[in-house]
XYZ file of C-alpha atoms in Angstrom:
528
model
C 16.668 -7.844 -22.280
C 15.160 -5.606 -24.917
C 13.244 -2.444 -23.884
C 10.543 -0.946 -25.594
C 12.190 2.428 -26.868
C 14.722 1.988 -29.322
C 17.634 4.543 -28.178
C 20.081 3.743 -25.011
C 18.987 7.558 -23.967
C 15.454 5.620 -22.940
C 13.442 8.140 -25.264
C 10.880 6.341 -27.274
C 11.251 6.373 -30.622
C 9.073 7.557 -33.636
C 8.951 7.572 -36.646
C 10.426 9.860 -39.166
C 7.895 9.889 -41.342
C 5.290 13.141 -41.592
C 2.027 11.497 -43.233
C -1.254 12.797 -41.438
C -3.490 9.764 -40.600
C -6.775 9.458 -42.429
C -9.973 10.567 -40.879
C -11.706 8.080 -39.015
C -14.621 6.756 -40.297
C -17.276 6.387 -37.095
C -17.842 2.090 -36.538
C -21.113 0.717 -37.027
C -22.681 -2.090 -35.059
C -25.353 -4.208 -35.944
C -26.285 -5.732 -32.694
C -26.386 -3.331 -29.866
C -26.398 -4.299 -26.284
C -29.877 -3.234 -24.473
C -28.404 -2.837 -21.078
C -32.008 -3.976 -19.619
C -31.875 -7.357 -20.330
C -29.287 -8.014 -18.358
C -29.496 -9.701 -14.520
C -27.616 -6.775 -12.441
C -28.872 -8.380 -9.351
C -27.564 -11.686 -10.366
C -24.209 -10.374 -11.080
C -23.847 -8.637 -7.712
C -25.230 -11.828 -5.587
C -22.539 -13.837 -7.342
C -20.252 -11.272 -7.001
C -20.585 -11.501 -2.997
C -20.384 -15.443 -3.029
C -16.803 -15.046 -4.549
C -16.278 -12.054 -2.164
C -16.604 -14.828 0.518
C -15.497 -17.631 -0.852
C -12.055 -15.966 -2.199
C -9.329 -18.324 -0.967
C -6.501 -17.432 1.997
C -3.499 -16.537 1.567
C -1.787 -19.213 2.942
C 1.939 -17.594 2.535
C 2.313 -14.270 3.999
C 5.945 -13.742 4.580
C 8.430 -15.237 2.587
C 11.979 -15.457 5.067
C 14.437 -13.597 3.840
C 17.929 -13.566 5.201
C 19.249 -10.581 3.195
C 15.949 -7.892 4.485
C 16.540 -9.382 8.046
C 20.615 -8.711 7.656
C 19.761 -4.857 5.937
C 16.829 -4.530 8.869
C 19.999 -5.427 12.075
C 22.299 -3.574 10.241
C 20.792 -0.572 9.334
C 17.844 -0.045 11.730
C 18.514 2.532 14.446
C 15.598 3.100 17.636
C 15.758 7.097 19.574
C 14.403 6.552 22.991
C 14.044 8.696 25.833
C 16.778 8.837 28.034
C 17.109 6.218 30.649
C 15.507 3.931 28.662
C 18.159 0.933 27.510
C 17.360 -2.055 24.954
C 19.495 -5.184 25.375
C 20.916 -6.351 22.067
C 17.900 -8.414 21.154
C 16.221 -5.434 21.377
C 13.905 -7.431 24.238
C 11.890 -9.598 21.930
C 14.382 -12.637 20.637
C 14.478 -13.160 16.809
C 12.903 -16.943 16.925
C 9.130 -16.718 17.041
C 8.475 -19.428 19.313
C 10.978 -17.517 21.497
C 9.786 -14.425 21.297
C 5.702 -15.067 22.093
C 4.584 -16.536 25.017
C 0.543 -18.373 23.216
C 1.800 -21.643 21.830
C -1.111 -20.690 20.182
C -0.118 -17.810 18.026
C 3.084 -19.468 17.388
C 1.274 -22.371 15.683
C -0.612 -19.836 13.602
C 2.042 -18.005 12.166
C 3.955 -21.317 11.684
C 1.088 -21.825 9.566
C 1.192 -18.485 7.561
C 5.792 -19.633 7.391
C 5.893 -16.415 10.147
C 8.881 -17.952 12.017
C 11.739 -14.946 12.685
C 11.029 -11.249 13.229
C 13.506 -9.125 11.799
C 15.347 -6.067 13.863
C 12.456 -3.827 12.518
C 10.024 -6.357 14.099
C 11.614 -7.045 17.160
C 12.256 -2.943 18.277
C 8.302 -2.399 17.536
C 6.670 -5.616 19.595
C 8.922 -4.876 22.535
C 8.197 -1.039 22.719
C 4.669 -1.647 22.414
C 4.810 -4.716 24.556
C 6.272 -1.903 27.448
C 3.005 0.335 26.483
C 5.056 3.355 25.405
C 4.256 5.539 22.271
C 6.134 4.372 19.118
C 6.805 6.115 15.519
C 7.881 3.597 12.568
C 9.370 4.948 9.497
C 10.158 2.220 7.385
C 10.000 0.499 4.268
C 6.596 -0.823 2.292
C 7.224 -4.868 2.202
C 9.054 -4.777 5.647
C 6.497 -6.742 8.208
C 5.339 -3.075 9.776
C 2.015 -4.875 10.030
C 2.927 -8.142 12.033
C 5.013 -5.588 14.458
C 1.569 -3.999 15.682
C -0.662 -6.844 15.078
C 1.031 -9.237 17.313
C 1.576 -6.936 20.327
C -1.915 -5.609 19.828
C -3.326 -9.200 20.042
C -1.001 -9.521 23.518
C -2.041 -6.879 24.835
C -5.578 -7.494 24.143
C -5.709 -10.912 25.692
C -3.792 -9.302 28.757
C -6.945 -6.658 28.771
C -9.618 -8.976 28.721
C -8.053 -11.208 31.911
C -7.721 -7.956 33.823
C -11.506 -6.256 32.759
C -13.841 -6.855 35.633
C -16.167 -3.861 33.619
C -19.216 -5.479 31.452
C -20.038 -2.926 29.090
C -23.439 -2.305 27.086
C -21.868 -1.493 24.099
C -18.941 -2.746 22.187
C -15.872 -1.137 23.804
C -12.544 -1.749 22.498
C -9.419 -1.353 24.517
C -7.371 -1.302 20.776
C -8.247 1.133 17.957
C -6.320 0.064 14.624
C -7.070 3.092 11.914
C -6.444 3.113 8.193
C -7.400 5.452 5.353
C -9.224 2.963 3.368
C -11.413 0.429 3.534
C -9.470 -1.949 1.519
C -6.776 -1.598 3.133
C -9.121 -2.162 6.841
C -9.668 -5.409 5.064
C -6.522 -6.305 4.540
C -5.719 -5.439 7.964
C -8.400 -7.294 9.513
C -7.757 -10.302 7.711
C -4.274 -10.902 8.310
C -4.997 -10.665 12.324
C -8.102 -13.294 11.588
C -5.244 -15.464 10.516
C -3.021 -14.898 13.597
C -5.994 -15.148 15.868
C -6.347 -18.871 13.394
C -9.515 -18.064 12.316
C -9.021 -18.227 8.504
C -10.219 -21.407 7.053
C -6.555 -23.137 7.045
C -5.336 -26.377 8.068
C -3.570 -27.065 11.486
C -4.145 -23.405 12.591
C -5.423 -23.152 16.596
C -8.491 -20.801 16.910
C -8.308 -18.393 19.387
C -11.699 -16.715 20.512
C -10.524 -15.940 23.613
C -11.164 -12.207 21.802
C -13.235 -10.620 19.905
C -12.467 -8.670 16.692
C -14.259 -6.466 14.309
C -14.332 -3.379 11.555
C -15.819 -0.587 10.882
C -16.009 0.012 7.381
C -18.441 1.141 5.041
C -21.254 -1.217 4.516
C -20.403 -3.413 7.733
C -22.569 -4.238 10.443
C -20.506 -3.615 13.796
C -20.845 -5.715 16.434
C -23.218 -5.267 19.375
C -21.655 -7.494 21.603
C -18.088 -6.718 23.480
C -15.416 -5.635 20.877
C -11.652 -6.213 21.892
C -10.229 -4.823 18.716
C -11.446 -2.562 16.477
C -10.142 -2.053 12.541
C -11.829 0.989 11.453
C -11.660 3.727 8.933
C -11.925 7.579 10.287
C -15.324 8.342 8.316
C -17.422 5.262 10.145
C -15.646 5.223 13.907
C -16.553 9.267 13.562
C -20.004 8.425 12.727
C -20.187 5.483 14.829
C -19.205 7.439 17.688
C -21.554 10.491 16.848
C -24.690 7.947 16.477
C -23.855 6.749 20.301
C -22.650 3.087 19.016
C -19.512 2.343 20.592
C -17.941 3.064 23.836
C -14.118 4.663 24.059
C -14.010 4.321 27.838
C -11.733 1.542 27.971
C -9.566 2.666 25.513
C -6.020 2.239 25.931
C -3.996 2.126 22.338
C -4.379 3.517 18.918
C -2.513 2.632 16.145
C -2.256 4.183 13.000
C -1.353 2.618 9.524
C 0.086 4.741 6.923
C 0.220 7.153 9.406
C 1.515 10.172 7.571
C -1.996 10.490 5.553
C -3.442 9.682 8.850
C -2.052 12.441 10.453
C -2.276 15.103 7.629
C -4.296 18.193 8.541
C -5.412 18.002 4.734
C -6.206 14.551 5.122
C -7.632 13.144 7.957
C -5.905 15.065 10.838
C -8.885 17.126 11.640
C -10.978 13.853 12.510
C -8.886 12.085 14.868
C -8.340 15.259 16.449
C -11.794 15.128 17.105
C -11.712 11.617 18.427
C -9.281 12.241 20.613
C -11.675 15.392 22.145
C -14.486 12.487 22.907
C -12.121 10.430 25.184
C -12.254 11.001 28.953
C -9.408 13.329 30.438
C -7.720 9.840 32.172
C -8.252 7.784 29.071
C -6.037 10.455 26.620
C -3.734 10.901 29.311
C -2.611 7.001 29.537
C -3.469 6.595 25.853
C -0.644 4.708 23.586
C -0.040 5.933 20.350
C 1.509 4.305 17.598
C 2.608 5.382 14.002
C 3.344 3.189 11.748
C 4.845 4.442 7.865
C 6.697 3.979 4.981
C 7.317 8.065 4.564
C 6.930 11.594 6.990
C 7.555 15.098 6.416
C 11.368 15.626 7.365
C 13.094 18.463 8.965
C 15.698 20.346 7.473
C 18.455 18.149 9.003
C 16.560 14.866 8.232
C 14.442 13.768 10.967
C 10.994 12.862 11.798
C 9.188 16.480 11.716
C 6.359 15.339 14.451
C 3.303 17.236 14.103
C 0.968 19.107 16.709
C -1.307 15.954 16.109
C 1.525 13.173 17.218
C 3.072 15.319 20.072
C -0.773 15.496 21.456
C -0.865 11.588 21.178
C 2.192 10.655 22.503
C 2.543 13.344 25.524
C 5.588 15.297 25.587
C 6.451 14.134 29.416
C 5.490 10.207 28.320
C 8.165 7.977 27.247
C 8.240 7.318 23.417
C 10.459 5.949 20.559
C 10.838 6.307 17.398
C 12.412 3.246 15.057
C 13.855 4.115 11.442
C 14.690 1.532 9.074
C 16.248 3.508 5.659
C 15.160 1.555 2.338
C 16.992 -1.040 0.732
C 19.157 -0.030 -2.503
C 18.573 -2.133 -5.113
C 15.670 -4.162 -4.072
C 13.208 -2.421 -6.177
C 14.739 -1.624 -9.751
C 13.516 1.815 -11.069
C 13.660 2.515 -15.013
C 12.558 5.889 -16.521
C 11.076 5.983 -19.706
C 10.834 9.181 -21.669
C 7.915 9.379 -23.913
C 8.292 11.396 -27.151
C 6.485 15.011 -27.722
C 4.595 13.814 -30.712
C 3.182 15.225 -33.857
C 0.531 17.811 -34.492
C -2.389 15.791 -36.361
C -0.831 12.373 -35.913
C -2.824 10.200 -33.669
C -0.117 7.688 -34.040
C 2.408 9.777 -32.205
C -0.349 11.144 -28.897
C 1.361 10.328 -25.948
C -1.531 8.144 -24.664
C -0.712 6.122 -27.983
C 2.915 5.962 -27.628
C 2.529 4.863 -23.422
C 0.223 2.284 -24.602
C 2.955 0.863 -27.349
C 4.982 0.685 -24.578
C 3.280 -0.845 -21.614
C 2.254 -3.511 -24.347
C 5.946 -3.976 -25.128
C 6.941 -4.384 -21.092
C 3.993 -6.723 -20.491
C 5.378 -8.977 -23.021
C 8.697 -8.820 -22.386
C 7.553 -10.027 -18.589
C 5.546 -12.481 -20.387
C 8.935 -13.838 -22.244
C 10.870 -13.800 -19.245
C 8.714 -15.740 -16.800
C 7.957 -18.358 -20.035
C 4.577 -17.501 -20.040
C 1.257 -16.932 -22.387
C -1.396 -14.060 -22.383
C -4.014 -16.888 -21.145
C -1.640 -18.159 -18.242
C -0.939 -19.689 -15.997
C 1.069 -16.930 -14.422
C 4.623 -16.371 -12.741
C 3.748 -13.004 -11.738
C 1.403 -10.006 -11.480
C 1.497 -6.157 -12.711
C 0.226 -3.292 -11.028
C -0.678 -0.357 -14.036
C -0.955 3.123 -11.900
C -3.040 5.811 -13.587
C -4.302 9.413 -11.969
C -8.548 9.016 -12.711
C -10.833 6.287 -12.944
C -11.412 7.438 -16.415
C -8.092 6.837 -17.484
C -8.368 3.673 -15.202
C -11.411 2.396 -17.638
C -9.431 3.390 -20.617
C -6.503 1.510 -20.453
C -8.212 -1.808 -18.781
C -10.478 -1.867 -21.887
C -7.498 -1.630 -24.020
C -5.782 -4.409 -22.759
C -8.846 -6.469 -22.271
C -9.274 -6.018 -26.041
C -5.983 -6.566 -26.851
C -6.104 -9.830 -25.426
C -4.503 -9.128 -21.901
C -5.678 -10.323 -18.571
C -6.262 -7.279 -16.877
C -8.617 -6.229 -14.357
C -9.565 -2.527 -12.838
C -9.239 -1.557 -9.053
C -10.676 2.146 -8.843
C -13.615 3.666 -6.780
C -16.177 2.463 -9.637
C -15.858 -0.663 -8.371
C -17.742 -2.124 -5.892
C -16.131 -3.255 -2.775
C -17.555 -7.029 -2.922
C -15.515 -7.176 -6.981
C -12.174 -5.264 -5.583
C -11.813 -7.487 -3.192
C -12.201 -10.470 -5.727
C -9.836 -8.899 -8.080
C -7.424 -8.205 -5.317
C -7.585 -11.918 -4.606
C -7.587 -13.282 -7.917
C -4.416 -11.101 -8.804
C -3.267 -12.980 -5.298
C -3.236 -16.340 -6.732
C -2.109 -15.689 -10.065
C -5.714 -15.954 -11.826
C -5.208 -12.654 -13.654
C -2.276 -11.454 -15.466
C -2.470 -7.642 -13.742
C -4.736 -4.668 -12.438
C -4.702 -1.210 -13.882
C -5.434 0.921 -10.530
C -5.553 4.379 -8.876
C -4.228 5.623 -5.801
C -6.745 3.085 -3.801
C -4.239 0.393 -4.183
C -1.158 3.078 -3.710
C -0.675 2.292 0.232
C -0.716 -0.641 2.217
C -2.228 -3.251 -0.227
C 0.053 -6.756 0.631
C -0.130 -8.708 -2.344
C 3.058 -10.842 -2.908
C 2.541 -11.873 -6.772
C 2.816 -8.489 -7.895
C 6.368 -7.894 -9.098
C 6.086 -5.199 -12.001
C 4.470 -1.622 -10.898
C 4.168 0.585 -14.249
C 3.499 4.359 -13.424
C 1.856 5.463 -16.677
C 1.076 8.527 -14.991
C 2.947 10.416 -12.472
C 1.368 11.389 -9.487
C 2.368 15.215 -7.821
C 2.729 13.599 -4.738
C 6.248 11.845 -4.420
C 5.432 9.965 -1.390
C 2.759 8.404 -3.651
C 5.219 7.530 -5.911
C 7.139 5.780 -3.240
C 4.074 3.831 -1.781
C 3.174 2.974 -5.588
C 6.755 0.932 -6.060
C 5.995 -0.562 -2.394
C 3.689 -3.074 -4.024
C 6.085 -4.971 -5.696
C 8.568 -6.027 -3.240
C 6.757 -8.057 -0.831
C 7.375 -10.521 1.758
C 11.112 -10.749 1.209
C 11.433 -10.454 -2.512
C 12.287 -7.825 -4.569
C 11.144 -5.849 -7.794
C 10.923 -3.660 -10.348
C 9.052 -0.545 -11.670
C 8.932 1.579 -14.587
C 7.860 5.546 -14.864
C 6.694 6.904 -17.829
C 7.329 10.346 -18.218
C 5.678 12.821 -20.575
C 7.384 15.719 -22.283
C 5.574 18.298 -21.322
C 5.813 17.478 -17.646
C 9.840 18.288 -17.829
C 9.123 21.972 -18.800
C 8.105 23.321 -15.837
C 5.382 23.465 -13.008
C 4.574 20.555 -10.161
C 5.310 17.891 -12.481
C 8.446 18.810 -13.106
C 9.681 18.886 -9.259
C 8.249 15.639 -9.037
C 10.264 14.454 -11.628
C 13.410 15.925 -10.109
C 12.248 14.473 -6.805
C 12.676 11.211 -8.998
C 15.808 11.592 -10.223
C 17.128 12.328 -6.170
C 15.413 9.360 -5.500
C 17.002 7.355 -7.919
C 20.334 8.813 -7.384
C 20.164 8.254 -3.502
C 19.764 3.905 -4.778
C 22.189 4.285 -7.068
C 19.905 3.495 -10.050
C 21.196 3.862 -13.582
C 20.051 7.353 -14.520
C 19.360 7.873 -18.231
C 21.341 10.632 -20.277
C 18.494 11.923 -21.256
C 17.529 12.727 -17.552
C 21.159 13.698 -16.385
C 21.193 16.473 -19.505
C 17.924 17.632 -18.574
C 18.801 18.277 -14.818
C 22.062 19.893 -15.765
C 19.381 22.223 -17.630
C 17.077 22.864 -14.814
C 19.005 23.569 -12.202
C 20.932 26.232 -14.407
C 17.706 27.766 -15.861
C 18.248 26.653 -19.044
C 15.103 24.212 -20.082
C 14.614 26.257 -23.102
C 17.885 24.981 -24.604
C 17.025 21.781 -23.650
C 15.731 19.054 -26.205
């Protein structure tokens, strides 16, 4: 496979050659767009049809007998003491085993959900028991079937055993994320367990009712069982007098280290928690559920003031780590060149763009496919602002490439179509910010391109977690500026990188090896 720089050090190459480019001469157009003729209220009705008419997902896990091998092999559970798993871990292996509803077993039949891995198995039975639970493991590993399933359980056992009618919609399960997209994504995939996706042969089950919170939602007003909600509207959904907490009884949290941050949205559930009832936070389960935490400094879980609270340092909890997978995402490092004073040919922006053009085609090659499609597979493009976001899509979309943007400019109704249409293969990629960073399951997506480097490395790690899914692997590419190996944040990130790397046994460029040799003996000057 050819790459797209030119030396085996992965620098991109340049050219030798010194000439300044000629000024540009401004375009001229001789039609000009009047923005007011256009039907904006059109567009957004048919924008919501599509929104609701996007198709299922009809394939949400793929088996795989190599991430169910790693998962037994490598997946270790802490309890408290006393507390014994048999070697099943409780909860068998075999589905229809393992879950009591014929009913649920039919549906995930349906969605080719027919083993749990060890990962899987540890989380429904510890939940299933009603003690608190912290997950650290991979993106792509099934975290979110090992809540949804026991939440559903549990709810259905709540429901028999509530004699209360309440006025107000009172869930007995809280399920938080820290977007809305990814509330949708959440919500949907338990509509299909619960069979009520349109799908063939799938078993309905209304025996409970389900329901978000999100932005731009109506809530229910009838009884709630479930509740899918993002901090900002159950805070203000609570404060407005909409929702009862009474019969509480389990929170879960989803990408639970942002969840938990105190720079994030710590301060708000903290909050929440202050509205329950003394007897409701005292019997509350809590459940974390990530692909990364802040570590000690002998490589465990650091638990926060904010978890310890939750869990109740006299309660029984666990805590289930799964390490990640060498090899099953392939990481490649691509140095981009310094470039030349007055040379717009040579800007870094110009040179990254050179190159993501050279990786989407060589994808294009491999998979035997054209920039019109029909495609193989999907490409995530990860940039820092929207601006940058609008930049690059309109590149490629002039360029002749099938690309679509996910940022915050976008209206929820057209992310949602995008997200499905990159789904089912009708466009060739997204370029995206952090919004699609975390959480986001979508399976056809099996080339993440960093073209700018977050100063988060837990980003970076949640970034590569798209591709990856349901049992298949991977690969991403970084590109990596000059300037952002000489010093400051970006540079620790990029060392963070090259741990990171190291830890998967990746290959490691010479360029990168030289320049850590530098760094970490104080000698970047020296370095070129």
């Amino acid at each position: 496979m050819s790459y797209p720089w030119s030396n085996k050090n992965g620098e991109a190459a340049s050219s030798s050659k010194t000439t300044v480019a000629p000024p540009l001469s401004p375009p001229r157009y001789e039609k000009v767009l009047d923005f007011s003729t256009l039907d904006t209220q059109r567009h957004r009705y048919e924008v919501r049809d599509q929104a609701n008419q996007r198709a299922v997902v009809s394939s949400a896990k793929a088996e795989s007998s190599m991430i169910d091998k790693f998962c037994k092999e490598n997946t270790r559970i802490q309890t408290n003491p006393g507390i014994d798993l048999p070697d099943d871990y409780g909860t068998d292996a075999i589905v229809a085993n393992a879950i009591g509803d014929q009913r649920i077993v039919n549906n995930l039949k349906c969605v080719h959900v027919t083993t749990f891995n060890a990962v899987q198995q540890m989380s429904i039975q510890v939940i299933r028991e009603g003690r608190g639970l912290v997950v650290e493991a991979p993106t792509g590993i099934g975290k979110t079937y090992a809540f949804l399933i026991p939440a559903i359980e549990a709810a259905l056992k709540n429901r028999q055993s509530n004699c209360f009618e309440y006025t107000k919609p009172s869930p007995s399960i809280l399920i938080m994320a820290s977007t809305s997209a990814l509330v949708d994504q959440l919500f949907n995939r338990c509509e299909l367990i619960l069979g009520l996706q349109c799908m063939d042969n799938v078993e309905p089950i209304r025996d409970i009712k389900i329901d978000k919170l999100v932005a731009n939602h109506p809530f229910t007003k009838g009884q709630c069982d479930i509740a899918f909600c993002t901090i900002g509207k159950l805070k203000a959904t609570i404060e407005c007098g909409d929702v009862c907490l009474d019969n509480l009884k389990t929170i879960i949290l989803d990408e639970a280290d942002k969840m938990i941050d105190n720079c994030a949205f710590g301060p708000d559930i903290n909050w929440i928690l202050d509205q329950l009832k003394e007897e409701n936070l005292e019997n509350l389960q809590s459940c974390f559920f990530s692909a990364t935490y802040n570590k000690n400094a002998n490589g465990t879980i650091a638990l926060t003031v904010l978890q310890m609270r939750m869990l109740g340092e006299d309660d029984p909890w666990s805590v289930i780590i799964c390490p990640r997978m060498s090899g099953y995402i392939t990481q490649r490092v691509v140095r981009v060149g310094r470039g030349r004073p007055n040379d717009i040919r040579s800007h870094p922006w110009v040179i990254k763009m050179g190159i993501i053009r050279k990786l989407i085609d060589d994808d294009l090659k491999e998979t035997g496919c054209s920039k019109d499609g029909p495609y193989n597979e999907t490409i995530a493009i990860f940039c820092e602002t929207v601006q940058r976001v609008t930049q690059v899509t309109m590149a490629l979309r002039q360029l002749g490439y099938n690309f679509k943007p996910v940022c915050s400019m976008i209206t929820k109704n057209q992310q949602l179509v995008t997200v499905n249409d990159l789904e089912f293969r009708k466009i060739h990629g997204v370029v995206c910010t952090n919004i699609l960073a975390r959480g986001i399951d979508v399976s056809s997506v099996k080339h993440t391109i960093i073209m700018e480097m977050s100063a988060d490395f837990d980003t970076y790690k949640h970034r590569i977690g798209r591709v990856g899914r349901d049992g298949c692997g991977g690969k991403s590419t970084v590109l990596v500026e000059h300037h952002q190996l000489q010093g400051g944040p970006a540079s620790n990130v990029i060392e963070q990188l090259y741990n990171f790397m190291k830890e998967s046994k990746e290959d490691i460029p010479q360029w990168m090896q030289e320049w850590i040799v530098a760094r970490r003996n104080n000698n970047i000057d020296s370095w070129a």
